């Protein structure tokens, strides 16, 4: 369970006060002073709250740290922020914020090795290596796809309950990516998905990429006929008036891995406000639709909103396949 939740429960503090108690160095776990409110602890962990202990200097940065140890730091990237600078050499990026945080917290010359990236308008968990040994180990894990990664997305329409999208990707003249057509040689991309919840005009989908191609999830869902809400690049050319999403509703929720000679590392990034707002709006719309739906005669089938192409997948040639999971 989360440390701040356990501190709040055991010592009668509000959630905010519990987080501040951890950040200020007034909470010990197993005899060691804790620092991360969101750290996962065992249910039987020995937790102590020392309210009279002098507060240590807090590290104030625009960064949400999900997990940190001597080898890695996992942070929650907000939508609208670049992971790393482009050729324009932007100063404010997720990488620069991580470096600033590490410098303020540990001093010296910090190291934050870049392992992977999220699109600018995608939110969620990103890991950086704190030393070169960890960097090489993480790069190898990502190369072998030996990483536990889960995204959640709001996909338009009514996708099948689950499936596998298997379609090679190519880069177009416009420097975008697209599905490889017959005769084109692309890079293999495989995405597994499962519907978590049906909503008004969309579905909350859990997505697990088996490969790590640029824009893979966005392209695959769009090609399957269920583009991510708010995706202005791979969504429909004519924007659906009902799509009020402020940005592409894609969030990297979970990230887990095991480094050599180390325990398993796992982190979860909570849904950001804009994602939760769109999700709740669609939930209310779905509930209203059910309340107002006419009663069907027994044995009849609905003509509208029926899942299209149940179990459909996209094959590597780019053609749609009616077999579940290909």
Short mmCIF file of C-alpha atoms in Angstrom, two decimals:
data_model
loop_
_atom_site.label_atom_id
_atom_site.label_comp_id
_atom_site.label_asym_id
_atom_site.label_seq_id
_atom_site.Cartn_x
_atom_site.Cartn_y
_atom_site.Cartn_z
CA UNK A 1 0.00 0.00 0.00
CA UNK A 2 1.03 3.64 -0.40
CA UNK A 3 3.02 5.13 2.47
CA UNK A 4 1.00 8.36 2.71
CA UNK A 5 -2.27 6.41 2.91
CA UNK A 6 -0.89 4.23 5.71
CA UNK A 7 0.43 7.26 7.63
CA UNK A 8 -2.97 8.93 7.28
CA UNK A 9 -4.77 5.82 8.52
CA UNK A 10 -2.46 4.95 11.42
CA UNK A 11 -1.95 8.43 12.84
CA UNK A 12 -5.25 10.14 12.06
CA UNK A 13 -3.78 12.69 9.63
CA UNK A 14 -5.37 14.09 6.54
CA UNK A 15 -3.94 12.82 3.26
CA UNK A 16 -2.27 16.19 2.66
CA UNK A 17 -0.77 16.29 6.16
CA UNK A 18 0.50 12.73 5.75
CA UNK A 19 2.28 13.61 2.50
CA UNK A 20 3.86 16.67 4.10
CA UNK A 21 4.98 14.61 7.11
CA UNK A 22 6.82 12.20 4.80
CA UNK A 23 8.39 14.96 2.70
CA UNK A 24 9.60 16.81 5.78
CA UNK A 25 11.41 13.71 7.10
CA UNK A 26 9.12 12.99 10.06
CA UNK A 27 8.16 9.44 9.02
CA UNK A 28 10.38 6.35 9.38
CA UNK A 29 9.79 3.00 7.72
CA UNK A 30 11.70 0.06 9.16
CA UNK A 31 13.94 2.44 11.10
CA UNK A 32 14.91 4.50 8.02
CA UNK A 33 13.63 7.98 7.28
CA UNK A 34 11.26 7.90 4.29
CA UNK A 35 11.07 10.56 1.60
CA UNK A 36 8.50 9.52 -1.00
CA UNK A 37 4.81 9.76 0.01
CA UNK A 38 3.80 7.44 -2.84
CA UNK A 39 6.25 4.67 -1.99
CA UNK A 40 4.76 1.18 -1.73
CA UNK A 41 5.26 -0.50 1.65
CA UNK A 42 4.37 -3.90 3.05
CA UNK A 43 1.21 -4.20 5.15
CA UNK A 44 3.24 -5.26 8.19
CA UNK A 45 5.93 -2.59 7.74
CA UNK A 46 7.04 -0.77 10.91
CA UNK A 47 5.97 2.85 10.39
CA UNK A 48 6.78 5.61 12.91
CA UNK A 49 5.63 9.23 12.94
CA UNK A 50 7.87 11.69 14.81
CA UNK A 51 5.95 15.00 14.79
CA UNK A 52 8.54 16.90 16.88
CA UNK A 53 11.47 16.07 14.62
CA UNK A 54 12.88 19.20 12.92
CA UNK A 55 11.78 19.46 9.32
CA UNK A 56 14.47 18.86 6.75
CA UNK A 57 14.80 21.15 3.77
CA UNK A 58 12.13 20.17 1.27
CA UNK A 59 12.92 19.80 -2.40
CA UNK A 60 10.50 22.04 -4.25
CA UNK A 61 10.35 21.24 -7.96
CA UNK A 62 7.69 20.85 -10.61
CA UNK A 63 8.09 17.10 -10.57
CA UNK A 64 6.00 14.21 -9.32
CA UNK A 65 8.29 11.35 -8.28
CA UNK A 66 6.67 7.91 -8.32
CA UNK A 67 9.71 5.84 -7.32
CA UNK A 68 13.37 6.53 -6.62
CA UNK A 69 16.34 4.41 -5.60
CA UNK A 70 20.09 4.44 -6.23
CA UNK A 71 19.67 3.16 -9.79
CA UNK A 72 16.48 4.65 -11.21
CA UNK A 73 13.94 7.40 -10.82
CA UNK A 74 10.40 7.04 -12.18
CA UNK A 75 8.41 10.25 -12.58
CA UNK A 76 4.92 11.23 -13.71
CA UNK A 77 5.10 13.26 -16.93
CA UNK A 78 2.31 15.83 -17.36
CA UNK A 79 0.70 16.23 -20.76
CA UNK A 80 2.06 19.15 -22.78
CA UNK A 81 5.66 18.71 -21.60
CA UNK A 82 8.39 17.29 -23.82
CA UNK A 83 10.30 14.32 -22.42
CA UNK A 84 13.60 15.57 -23.87
CA UNK A 85 14.58 18.65 -25.90
CA UNK A 86 14.15 18.75 -29.66
CA UNK A 87 16.38 20.54 -32.16
CA UNK A 88 14.86 23.76 -30.78
CA UNK A 89 16.73 23.07 -27.52
CA UNK A 90 13.81 23.70 -25.19
CA UNK A 91 14.90 24.41 -21.63
CA UNK A 92 11.86 23.14 -19.75
CA UNK A 93 11.52 19.40 -20.35
CA UNK A 94 10.87 16.38 -18.16
CA UNK A 95 14.56 15.52 -18.35
CA UNK A 96 15.64 18.99 -17.18
CA UNK A 97 13.20 18.83 -14.27
CA UNK A 98 14.60 15.44 -13.23
CA UNK A 99 18.15 16.80 -13.31
CA UNK A 100 17.10 19.81 -11.24
CA UNK A 101 15.36 17.59 -8.71
CA UNK A 102 18.37 15.28 -8.35
CA UNK A 103 20.74 18.23 -7.97
CA UNK A 104 18.63 19.83 -5.25
CA UNK A 105 18.08 16.58 -3.43
CA UNK A 106 21.52 14.98 -3.67
CA UNK A 107 23.88 17.74 -4.75
CA UNK A 108 26.89 17.26 -6.99
CA UNK A 109 26.55 16.69 -10.71
CA UNK A 110 23.42 14.57 -11.24
CA UNK A 111 23.06 11.93 -13.91
CA UNK A 112 19.74 11.06 -15.57
CA UNK A 113 20.14 8.62 -18.45
CA UNK A 114 17.37 8.76 -21.05
CA UNK A 115 15.79 5.34 -21.55
CA UNK A 116 12.49 5.99 -23.38
CA UNK A 117 10.09 8.80 -24.22
CA UNK A 118 6.42 9.66 -24.20
CA UNK A 119 4.78 11.91 -26.78
CA UNK A 120 4.40 15.52 -25.70
CA UNK A 121 0.64 15.22 -25.19
CA UNK A 122 0.79 11.78 -23.55
CA UNK A 123 0.97 11.68 -19.76
CA UNK A 124 2.28 9.09 -17.33
CA UNK A 125 5.20 7.10 -15.98
CA UNK A 126 8.71 7.61 -17.41
CA UNK A 127 11.91 6.07 -16.03
CA UNK A 128 15.40 7.62 -16.05
CA UNK A 129 18.61 5.81 -15.08
CA UNK A 130 20.70 7.32 -12.28
CA UNK A 131 23.94 5.68 -13.40
CA UNK A 132 25.38 4.21 -16.59
CA UNK A 133 25.15 0.63 -15.38
CA UNK A 134 21.42 1.01 -14.83
CA UNK A 135 21.07 2.81 -18.16
CA UNK A 136 22.58 -0.07 -20.11
CA UNK A 137 20.48 -2.60 -18.16
CA UNK A 138 17.26 -0.69 -18.81
CA UNK A 139 18.05 -0.21 -22.49
CA UNK A 140 18.53 -3.96 -22.79
CA UNK A 141 15.21 -4.64 -21.02
CA UNK A 142 13.41 -2.28 -23.39
CA UNK A 143 15.19 -3.81 -26.39
CA UNK A 144 13.98 -7.28 -25.34
CA UNK A 145 10.54 -5.85 -24.46
CA UNK A 146 11.01 -7.33 -20.98
CA UNK A 147 9.17 -4.40 -19.41
CA UNK A 148 5.73 -4.45 -17.83
CA UNK A 149 4.01 -1.45 -19.41
CA UNK A 150 0.32 -0.60 -19.34
CA UNK A 151 -1.35 2.41 -20.91
CA UNK A 152 -4.96 3.45 -20.65
CA UNK A 153 -6.75 5.27 -23.44
CA UNK A 154 -10.18 6.60 -24.29
CA UNK A 155 -10.88 5.04 -27.69
CA UNK A 156 -13.70 6.26 -29.88
CA UNK A 157 -16.63 4.03 -30.76
CA UNK A 158 -17.24 0.51 -29.53
CA UNK A 159 -14.07 -1.59 -29.88
CA UNK A 160 -14.12 -5.38 -29.35
CA UNK A 161 -13.67 -6.66 -25.82
CA UNK A 162 -10.05 -7.55 -26.52
CA UNK A 163 -7.64 -8.23 -29.33
CA UNK A 164 -4.18 -7.91 -30.78
CA UNK A 165 -3.24 -5.25 -33.33
CA UNK A 166 -0.33 -6.52 -35.42
CA UNK A 167 0.68 -4.18 -38.24
CA UNK A 168 4.07 -2.95 -39.43
CA UNK A 169 4.72 0.78 -39.32
CA UNK A 170 6.47 3.04 -41.83
CA UNK A 171 7.44 6.71 -41.87
CA UNK A 172 5.67 8.87 -44.44
CA UNK A 173 7.00 11.82 -46.43
CA UNK A 174 5.32 14.13 -43.94
CA UNK A 175 7.52 12.57 -41.21
CA UNK A 176 4.47 10.91 -39.71
CA UNK A 177 4.00 7.19 -39.19
CA UNK A 178 1.42 4.95 -40.81
CA UNK A 179 0.56 1.32 -41.44
CA UNK A 180 2.77 -0.38 -44.02
CA UNK A 181 0.81 -1.18 -47.16
CA UNK A 182 1.36 -4.27 -49.34
CA UNK A 183 4.83 -4.09 -50.83
CA UNK A 184 6.17 -1.68 -48.20
CA UNK A 185 8.80 -2.81 -45.72
CA UNK A 186 8.04 -1.55 -42.24
CA UNK A 187 9.00 -2.19 -38.65
CA UNK A 188 6.98 -4.75 -36.75
CA UNK A 189 4.58 -3.36 -34.17
CA UNK A 190 2.24 -5.37 -31.92
CA UNK A 191 -0.31 -3.94 -29.48
CA UNK A 192 -2.64 -5.88 -27.19
CA UNK A 193 -5.77 -4.22 -25.82
CA UNK A 194 -8.71 -4.95 -23.55
CA UNK A 195 -11.83 -2.89 -22.90
CA UNK A 196 -12.18 -1.93 -19.24
CA UNK A 197 -15.38 0.08 -19.44
CA UNK A 198 -17.98 1.09 -22.02
CA UNK A 199 -18.73 4.81 -22.13
CA UNK A 200 -20.82 7.23 -24.15
CA UNK A 201 -19.39 7.07 -27.66
CA UNK A 202 -16.11 5.59 -26.45
CA UNK A 203 -14.44 2.97 -24.27
CA UNK A 204 -11.80 3.00 -21.56
CA UNK A 205 -9.16 0.63 -22.90
CA UNK A 206 -6.13 -1.00 -21.29
CA UNK A 207 -3.28 -1.18 -23.81
CA UNK A 208 -0.08 -3.19 -23.56
CA UNK A 209 2.42 -2.66 -26.39
CA UNK A 210 4.62 -5.66 -27.13
CA UNK A 211 6.93 -3.47 -29.20
CA UNK A 212 8.01 0.13 -28.72
CA UNK A 213 7.49 1.93 -32.02
CA UNK A 214 6.88 5.66 -32.17
CA UNK A 215 3.13 6.50 -32.06
CA UNK A 216 2.37 2.76 -32.16
CA UNK A 217 -0.71 2.78 -29.92
CA UNK A 218 -2.23 5.84 -31.57
CA UNK A 219 -1.77 4.48 -35.10
CA UNK A 220 -2.99 0.96 -34.33
CA UNK A 221 -6.18 2.10 -32.62
CA UNK A 222 -6.89 4.60 -35.39
CA UNK A 223 -6.35 1.95 -38.07
CA UNK A 224 -8.73 -0.37 -36.21
CA UNK A 225 -11.41 2.32 -36.46
CA UNK A 226 -11.21 3.45 -32.83
CA UNK A 227 -8.88 6.47 -32.67
CA UNK A 228 -7.92 7.91 -29.32
CA UNK A 229 -10.14 10.81 -28.32
CA UNK A 230 -8.44 14.17 -28.85
CA UNK A 231 -5.79 12.81 -31.25
CA UNK A 232 -5.45 15.60 -33.82
CA UNK A 233 -2.83 13.73 -35.87
CA UNK A 234 -4.16 10.20 -36.30
CA UNK A 235 -7.81 10.85 -35.54
CA UNK A 236 -10.47 11.60 -38.17
CA UNK A 237 -9.70 14.44 -40.58
CA UNK A 238 -13.01 16.06 -39.79
CA UNK A 239 -13.19 16.43 -36.04
CA UNK A 240 -16.19 14.85 -34.36
CA UNK A 241 -18.14 17.66 -32.62
CA UNK A 242 -18.74 15.32 -29.66
CA UNK A 243 -14.98 14.92 -29.12
CA UNK A 244 -14.30 17.56 -26.47
CA UNK A 245 -11.02 16.04 -25.25
CA UNK A 246 -8.37 18.76 -24.74
CA UNK A 247 -5.56 16.46 -25.93
CA UNK A 248 -5.02 12.83 -26.87
CA UNK A 249 -6.47 10.75 -24.04
CA UNK A 250 -3.51 8.40 -23.62
CA UNK A 251 -1.83 7.81 -20.27
CA UNK A 252 1.10 5.54 -19.33
CA UNK A 253 -0.34 4.11 -16.12
CA UNK A 254 2.02 1.32 -15.03
CA UNK A 255 5.72 0.61 -15.42
CA UNK A 256 7.56 -2.33 -13.91
CA UNK A 257 10.86 -4.17 -14.41
CA UNK A 258 13.64 -6.07 -12.66
CA UNK A 259 17.23 -4.88 -12.94
CA UNK A 260 20.08 -7.42 -12.58
CA UNK A 261 20.85 -8.17 -8.92
CA UNK A 262 17.94 -6.00 -7.80
CA UNK A 263 14.39 -6.31 -6.54
CA UNK A 264 11.41 -5.66 -8.78
CA UNK A 265 10.59 -2.01 -9.37
CA UNK A 266 6.99 -1.03 -10.01
CA UNK A 267 5.22 2.32 -10.20
CA UNK A 268 1.76 3.57 -11.09
CA UNK A 269 0.89 7.07 -12.30
CA UNK A 270 -2.60 8.28 -11.28
CA UNK A 271 -4.93 9.54 -13.98
CA UNK A 272 -4.45 13.29 -14.51
CA UNK A 273 -7.31 15.73 -14.04
CA UNK A 274 -8.07 16.25 -17.74
CA UNK A 275 -8.27 12.50 -18.37
CA UNK A 276 -10.49 11.92 -15.32
CA UNK A 277 -12.71 14.81 -16.36
CA UNK A 278 -13.29 13.38 -19.83
CA UNK A 279 -13.79 9.90 -18.37
CA UNK A 280 -16.41 11.10 -15.87
CA UNK A 281 -18.22 13.09 -18.55
CA UNK A 282 -18.45 10.01 -20.76
CA UNK A 283 -19.59 7.90 -17.81
CA UNK A 284 -22.42 10.29 -17.05
CA UNK A 285 -23.43 10.27 -20.70
CA UNK A 286 -23.48 6.48 -20.74
CA UNK A 287 -25.57 6.37 -17.55
CA UNK A 288 -28.06 8.92 -18.95
CA UNK A 289 -28.32 6.94 -22.17
CA UNK A 290 -29.14 3.74 -20.28
CA UNK A 291 -31.74 5.51 -18.18
CA UNK A 292 -33.47 6.88 -21.28
CA UNK A 293 -33.06 3.81 -23.49
CA UNK A 294 -36.33 2.19 -24.63
CA UNK A 295 -37.07 -1.33 -23.44
CA UNK A 296 -36.41 -3.91 -26.18
CA UNK A 297 -38.61 -6.88 -26.79
CA UNK A 298 -37.12 -10.11 -25.54
CA UNK A 299 -35.03 -11.89 -28.13
CA UNK A 300 -34.42 -8.82 -30.32
CA UNK A 301 -30.99 -7.37 -31.07
CA UNK A 302 -30.03 -3.69 -30.90
CA UNK A 303 -29.40 -2.06 -34.27
CA UNK A 304 -27.27 0.75 -32.90
CA UNK A 305 -24.11 0.79 -30.80
CA UNK A 306 -23.46 -2.89 -31.45
CA UNK A 307 -19.75 -3.73 -31.27
CA UNK A 308 -18.37 -3.68 -34.79
CA UNK A 309 -16.06 -6.41 -36.02
CA UNK A 310 -16.03 -8.31 -32.74
CA UNK A 311 -12.52 -9.43 -32.00
CA UNK A 312 -11.13 -7.64 -35.04
CA UNK A 313 -7.43 -7.17 -35.34
CA UNK A 314 -5.14 -5.44 -37.79
CA UNK A 315 -2.74 -7.78 -39.54
CA UNK A 316 0.85 -6.95 -40.38
CA UNK A 317 -0.14 -6.27 -43.98
CA UNK A 318 -2.52 -3.57 -42.75
CA UNK A 319 -5.65 -5.53 -43.63
CA UNK A 320 -8.33 -6.02 -41.03
CA UNK A 321 -8.75 -9.56 -39.80
CA UNK A 322 -11.99 -10.82 -38.28
CA UNK A 323 -10.28 -13.44 -36.13
CA UNK A 324 -9.94 -12.60 -32.45
CA UNK A 325 -6.43 -11.62 -31.50
CA UNK A 326 -5.24 -12.68 -35.00
#
